[in-house]
Amino acid sequence: MEAFSLIEANIEFDVFSNTQPRFFELSLSHAPVFLPMETDVGLSQIDPFNEDISKTIGLLDYFYPLQKERIEQAASRLLELGCSIAVCDISPLGIAAAAEVGIPSVLIENFTWDWIYKSYLDEEPRLEPHIEYLEKIFSTARYRIKTAPACFGGAADLTVTCVSRVPGRGRHETREMLGIGEESLIILLTVGGMEGQIAVPIEACDLRKTYFLFPGQNGHKRREGNLIFISGDSELFYPDLVASSDLIIGKIGYSTLAEAYNCGIPYGYVIRKRFPESWLLASFLEDHKRGAEVEEKALRDGTWLSDIDKLLSLGRRPPRTQNGALDIARFLLSILEK
């Protein structure tokens, strides 16, 4: 959405999501209209690294097949708001609602949920009807956009490089706000859902001119020596923290990978062993020499510190000038202008 501002296209957005509005307020220069709505199920988690397939089955049985009333509710809001196109981030409800009112739907994907669920089918055969249903829904999207690294092939109307948010501040400005000089190292630990579970070895507190950032923490921003804890609602924009860093360590996921890759920051990634996307993302980083694995156990027991020199040796690279978000914005604009 922010990419439209960067190409100076004046587009209004209405966001159908249960994501907290604060996320969009921090990410966008122009806040969209926000409509709280459950649009997807995804995968239930026991913790950041382990899935709860049994609970996921219950949620899928509740949500699918999409009831006529649910589709009509979303469709009526599309009509009321005068929407011209429905852009769906692997969310099937938008595709069905767009078909109901006769506007184009655009599926943006690096995976789809039916592809994810297939990896758990041996463990849970009850996933089969949901896989078949979701395959059918996704196949009806008017346009399909694949973002690198894509987990599988197939037809696409547009294929783009990594899609990420763009930093709003320069590296030097963000470091000034953190009170950290250019000569110091910053290591960003992305530990969403693992607050309090990351072991910080005593040696880390003794490293001179090396600072460790922990974003998304509860409470106010605080500093304990060279450990800096930043609240989730801080004025410090997460992509700015990424761009100001020299190394990222954390659970592998698309958004952090794309932000790190586009900003030229090496990534010490922790794989979700059973989640199929993790292995594709890891291969992408390895192929581009932009990351190396850190074991989950090392993150929990503090031995991750011994990997820092190896990871730092990958080096920072200049920020990439090509961001898939800009290509998607131009493509969507071409649809709207038809």
C-alpha atoms as one frame of an Amber mdcrd trajectory, in Angstrom:
protein
   0.000   0.000   0.000   2.818   2.381   0.836   4.350   1.675  -2.579   1.482
   3.612  -4.187   2.658   6.697  -2.296   6.203   6.118  -3.530   5.046   6.105
  -7.153   2.787   9.102  -6.402  -0.468   7.297  -7.157  -3.439   8.550  -5.154
  -5.301   5.370  -4.177  -7.651   4.841  -1.240  -7.458   1.559   0.676 -10.009
  -0.278   2.800  -8.418  -3.025   4.897 -10.461  -6.095   5.889  -8.451  -7.776
   8.652  -8.211  -8.738  12.309  -4.667  -7.356  12.444  -4.334  -4.516  14.943
  -4.868  -1.133  13.231  -1.694   0.108  14.930   0.355  -2.030  12.537  -1.007
  -0.132   9.540  -0.684   3.230  11.275   3.035   2.586  11.800   3.569   1.223
   8.296   1.699   3.733   6.146   1.987   7.462   5.555  -1.754   7.584   4.827
  -3.958   5.483   7.118  -6.552   3.295   5.355 -10.159   2.698   6.367  -9.968
  -0.295   8.694 -12.710  -2.938   8.898 -12.230  -5.652  11.540 -13.100  -8.947
   9.865 -11.946 -12.547  10.069 -10.810 -13.430   6.560  -8.589 -16.473   6.986
  -7.564 -19.325   9.315  -3.906 -20.019   8.659  -2.135 -22.335  11.074  -2.602
 -22.415  14.828   0.628 -22.334  16.841   1.581 -23.949  20.160   4.621 -21.667
  20.271   6.702 -19.825  17.641   8.257 -23.061  16.356   5.514 -25.681  16.724
   2.140 -25.984  15.024  -1.094 -27.190  16.613  -2.647 -29.241  13.804  -5.541
 -30.508  15.912  -6.626 -26.968  16.788  -6.114 -25.910  13.173  -8.558 -28.615
  12.050 -11.191 -27.235  14.427 -10.730 -23.705  13.057 -10.879 -24.920   9.451
 -14.065 -26.905  10.123 -15.597 -23.751  11.607 -14.546 -21.412   8.789 -14.845
 -23.586   5.654 -16.560 -24.012   3.350 -17.270 -20.285   3.412 -20.879 -19.726
   4.377 -23.040 -17.689   2.034 -23.723 -15.166   4.837 -19.990 -14.602   5.412
 -19.339 -14.015   1.710 -22.351 -11.693   1.395 -21.272  -9.670   4.434 -17.839
  -9.046   2.923 -19.347  -8.434  -0.525 -21.809  -5.857   0.814 -18.972  -3.925
   2.432 -17.064  -3.936  -0.846 -20.120  -2.430  -2.528 -20.771   0.123   0.239
 -17.180   1.339   0.066 -17.135   1.453  -3.712 -14.128  -0.843  -4.017 -12.822
  -1.368  -7.561 -10.525  -4.311  -6.856  -9.924  -6.844  -4.060  -6.263  -7.554
  -3.279  -5.884 -10.759  -1.264  -2.797 -11.725   0.727  -3.454 -15.497   0.497
  -6.862 -14.838   2.052  -9.686 -16.708   0.239 -12.636 -14.663   1.528 -11.680
 -11.636  -0.559 -11.600 -13.764  -3.722 -15.080 -15.135  -3.057 -16.516 -11.715
  -2.116 -15.017 -10.074  -5.214 -16.639 -12.706  -7.431 -19.962 -12.035  -5.684
 -19.926  -8.336  -6.643 -18.168  -8.716  -9.997 -14.904  -6.892  -9.333 -11.399
  -8.249 -10.076  -9.587 -10.187  -7.370  -5.794 -10.295  -7.135  -4.075 -13.066
  -5.191  -0.608 -12.128  -3.891   1.296 -15.234  -2.820   4.601 -16.809  -2.066
   2.603 -19.810  -0.817  -1.064 -20.694  -0.436  -2.598 -22.458   2.551  -3.545
 -25.573   0.604   0.171 -26.006  -0.225   1.091 -25.608   3.451  -1.558 -28.070
   4.665  -0.345 -30.770   2.259   2.814 -31.106   4.355   0.721 -32.216   7.342
  -1.611 -34.527   5.442   0.110 -37.777   6.520  -0.347 -36.728  10.134  -3.900
 -35.437   9.721  -6.004 -36.838   6.801  -8.902 -34.557   7.816  -7.029 -31.758
   6.063  -7.823 -33.253   2.635 -11.261 -31.657   2.035  -9.941 -28.269   3.144
  -6.981 -28.579   0.770  -9.305 -29.378  -2.128 -11.671 -26.515  -1.252  -8.903
 -23.931  -0.908  -7.238 -25.034  -4.159 -10.547 -24.383  -5.899 -11.021 -20.944
  -4.303  -7.472 -19.787  -5.077  -7.805 -20.980  -8.686 -10.696 -18.538  -9.225
  -8.625 -15.406  -8.543  -8.753 -13.105 -11.590  -5.030 -12.323 -11.295  -2.175
 -14.074  -9.489   1.051 -12.403  -8.385   3.950 -14.512  -7.129   6.583 -12.973
  -4.869  10.119 -14.295  -4.518  11.039 -16.582  -2.944   7.960 -18.432  -4.191
   7.373 -21.876  -2.698   5.985 -23.459  -5.864   5.619 -22.752  -9.563   2.502
 -22.432 -11.649   0.850 -19.741 -13.708   1.232 -16.136 -12.637   0.240 -12.831
 -14.217   3.211 -11.182 -12.523   6.316 -12.485 -10.741   8.282 -10.055  -8.577
  11.328  -9.985  -6.343  11.122  -9.787  -2.536   8.311  -7.555  -1.270   9.057
  -5.527   1.847   8.244  -2.323   3.634  10.658   0.514   2.951  12.582   2.205
   5.801  11.320   5.682   6.566  14.551   6.978   8.101  18.181   6.740   7.171
  20.538   4.409   9.019  22.364   7.313  10.676  19.134   8.956  11.915  17.827
   5.733  13.458  21.138   5.118  15.209  21.060   8.638  16.594  17.595   7.954
  18.023  18.973   4.784  19.634  22.037   6.605  20.953  24.398   4.317  19.029
  27.328   5.561  16.940  28.212   4.470  13.418  31.309   2.632  14.641  29.250
   0.229  16.798  27.679  -3.060  15.770  23.919  -3.555  16.118  22.445  -7.051
  16.272  18.663  -7.232  15.978  16.963 -10.239  17.580  13.488 -10.887  16.181
  11.875 -12.929  18.910   8.146 -12.406  18.338   6.231 -14.740  20.638   9.408
 -15.726  22.511   9.710 -12.823  24.925  11.544 -14.037  27.997  12.702 -17.247
  26.260  15.882 -15.925  24.637  18.946 -16.518  26.760  21.345 -13.574  26.824
  24.794 -14.848  27.881  26.686 -12.736  30.379  29.438 -12.395  27.757  27.042
 -10.418  25.553  26.797  -7.755  28.224  30.578  -7.372  28.152  30.945  -6.935
  24.399  32.170  -3.420  23.786  30.605  -1.410  20.974  28.102  -4.192  20.224
  24.425  -3.555  20.925  21.537  -6.022  20.952  18.049  -4.807  19.974  14.937
  -6.662  21.129  11.892  -5.139  19.353   8.258  -5.870  20.147   8.686  -6.052
  23.904   6.022  -5.157  26.447   6.296  -1.866  28.300   8.371   1.172  27.435
  11.709   1.326  25.647  14.472   0.583  28.120  18.202   0.045  28.059  20.192
  -2.347  30.197  23.830  -1.780  29.314  24.195  -2.782  25.678  20.786  -4.543
  25.586  17.983  -2.331  24.211  14.335  -3.396  24.558  11.858  -1.588  22.285
   8.091  -1.684  22.781   5.789  -2.781  19.973   4.165   0.664  19.753   7.447
   2.576  19.676   7.920   5.446  17.227  10.885   3.447  15.936   9.626   1.804
  12.734  10.661  -1.869  12.497  12.128  -1.594   8.951  14.226   1.338  10.233
  15.624  -0.941  12.949  16.429  -3.569  10.314  18.221  -1.034   8.110  20.216
   0.334  11.069  21.488  -3.134  12.040  24.518  -5.158  11.006  22.967  -8.575
  11.655  19.523 -10.065  12.273  18.941 -13.206  14.315  15.520 -14.810  14.688
  12.808 -17.151  13.467  12.709 -17.251   9.697   9.678 -15.645   8.091   8.870
 -13.926   4.832   8.550 -10.329   6.019  11.818 -10.257   7.999  13.659 -12.111
   5.234  12.435  -9.631   2.615  13.298  -6.609   4.752  16.746  -7.976   5.575
  17.440  -8.968   1.962  16.304  -5.647   0.508  18.278  -3.694   3.136  21.411
  -5.826   2.597  21.566  -7.156   6.180  22.746 -10.768   6.860  20.233 -13.032
   8.617  20.959 -15.737  11.202  17.742 -17.690  10.827  16.037 -20.272  13.039
  13.964 -22.783  11.057  10.501 -24.019  11.977  11.320 -27.665  11.305   7.835
 -28.824  10.239   6.716 -25.678   8.424   7.439 -26.230   4.711   7.975 -22.566
   3.807  10.918 -22.335   6.228  13.125 -24.596   4.112  12.418 -22.645   0.909
  13.220 -19.335   2.604  16.417 -20.794   4.067  17.518 -22.054   0.636  16.946
 -18.583  -0.815  19.192 -17.002   1.823  21.884 -19.637   1.411  21.822 -19.373
  -2.395  22.295 -15.605  -2.175  24.887 -15.915   0.631  22.741 -13.725   2.859
  22.213 -16.013   5.830  23.103 -19.088   7.847  21.157 -21.273  10.253  21.113
 -20.747  14.014  19.699 -23.672  15.982  16.557 -23.085  18.053  18.332 -24.667
  21.030  21.154 -22.134  20.667  18.621 -19.302  20.806  17.160 -20.678  23.998
  20.387 -21.600  25.829  22.494 -18.608  24.827  25.058 -20.359  22.627  23.820
 -18.281  19.653  26.505 -15.768  20.639  29.202 -18.069  19.280  27.682 -17.783
  15.771  27.949 -14.007  15.581  31.396 -13.708  13.971  30.511 -16.246  11.265
  27.280 -14.424  10.489  28.864 -10.983  10.506  31.439 -12.230   8.002  28.624
 -12.360   5.417  28.790  -8.571   5.528  26.319  -5.801   4.854  25.480  -4.955
   1.257  24.063  -1.763  -0.248  20.247  -1.627  -0.078  18.572  -3.076  -3.149
  16.936  -0.551  -5.438  14.394  -3.093  -6.692  11.487  -3.884  -4.357   8.667
  -6.133  -5.556   6.120  -3.889  -3.827   6.695  -1.174  -6.430   6.152  -3.596
  -9.306   2.932  -4.827  -7.706   1.679  -1.264  -7.216   2.288  -0.480 -10.893
   0.528  -3.702 -11.954  -2.510  -2.964  -9.783  -2.610   0.566 -11.127  -2.708
  -0.808 -14.675  -5.738  -2.943 -13.737  -7.525   0.025 -12.204  -6.894   2.107
 -15.324  -8.483  -0.436 -17.670
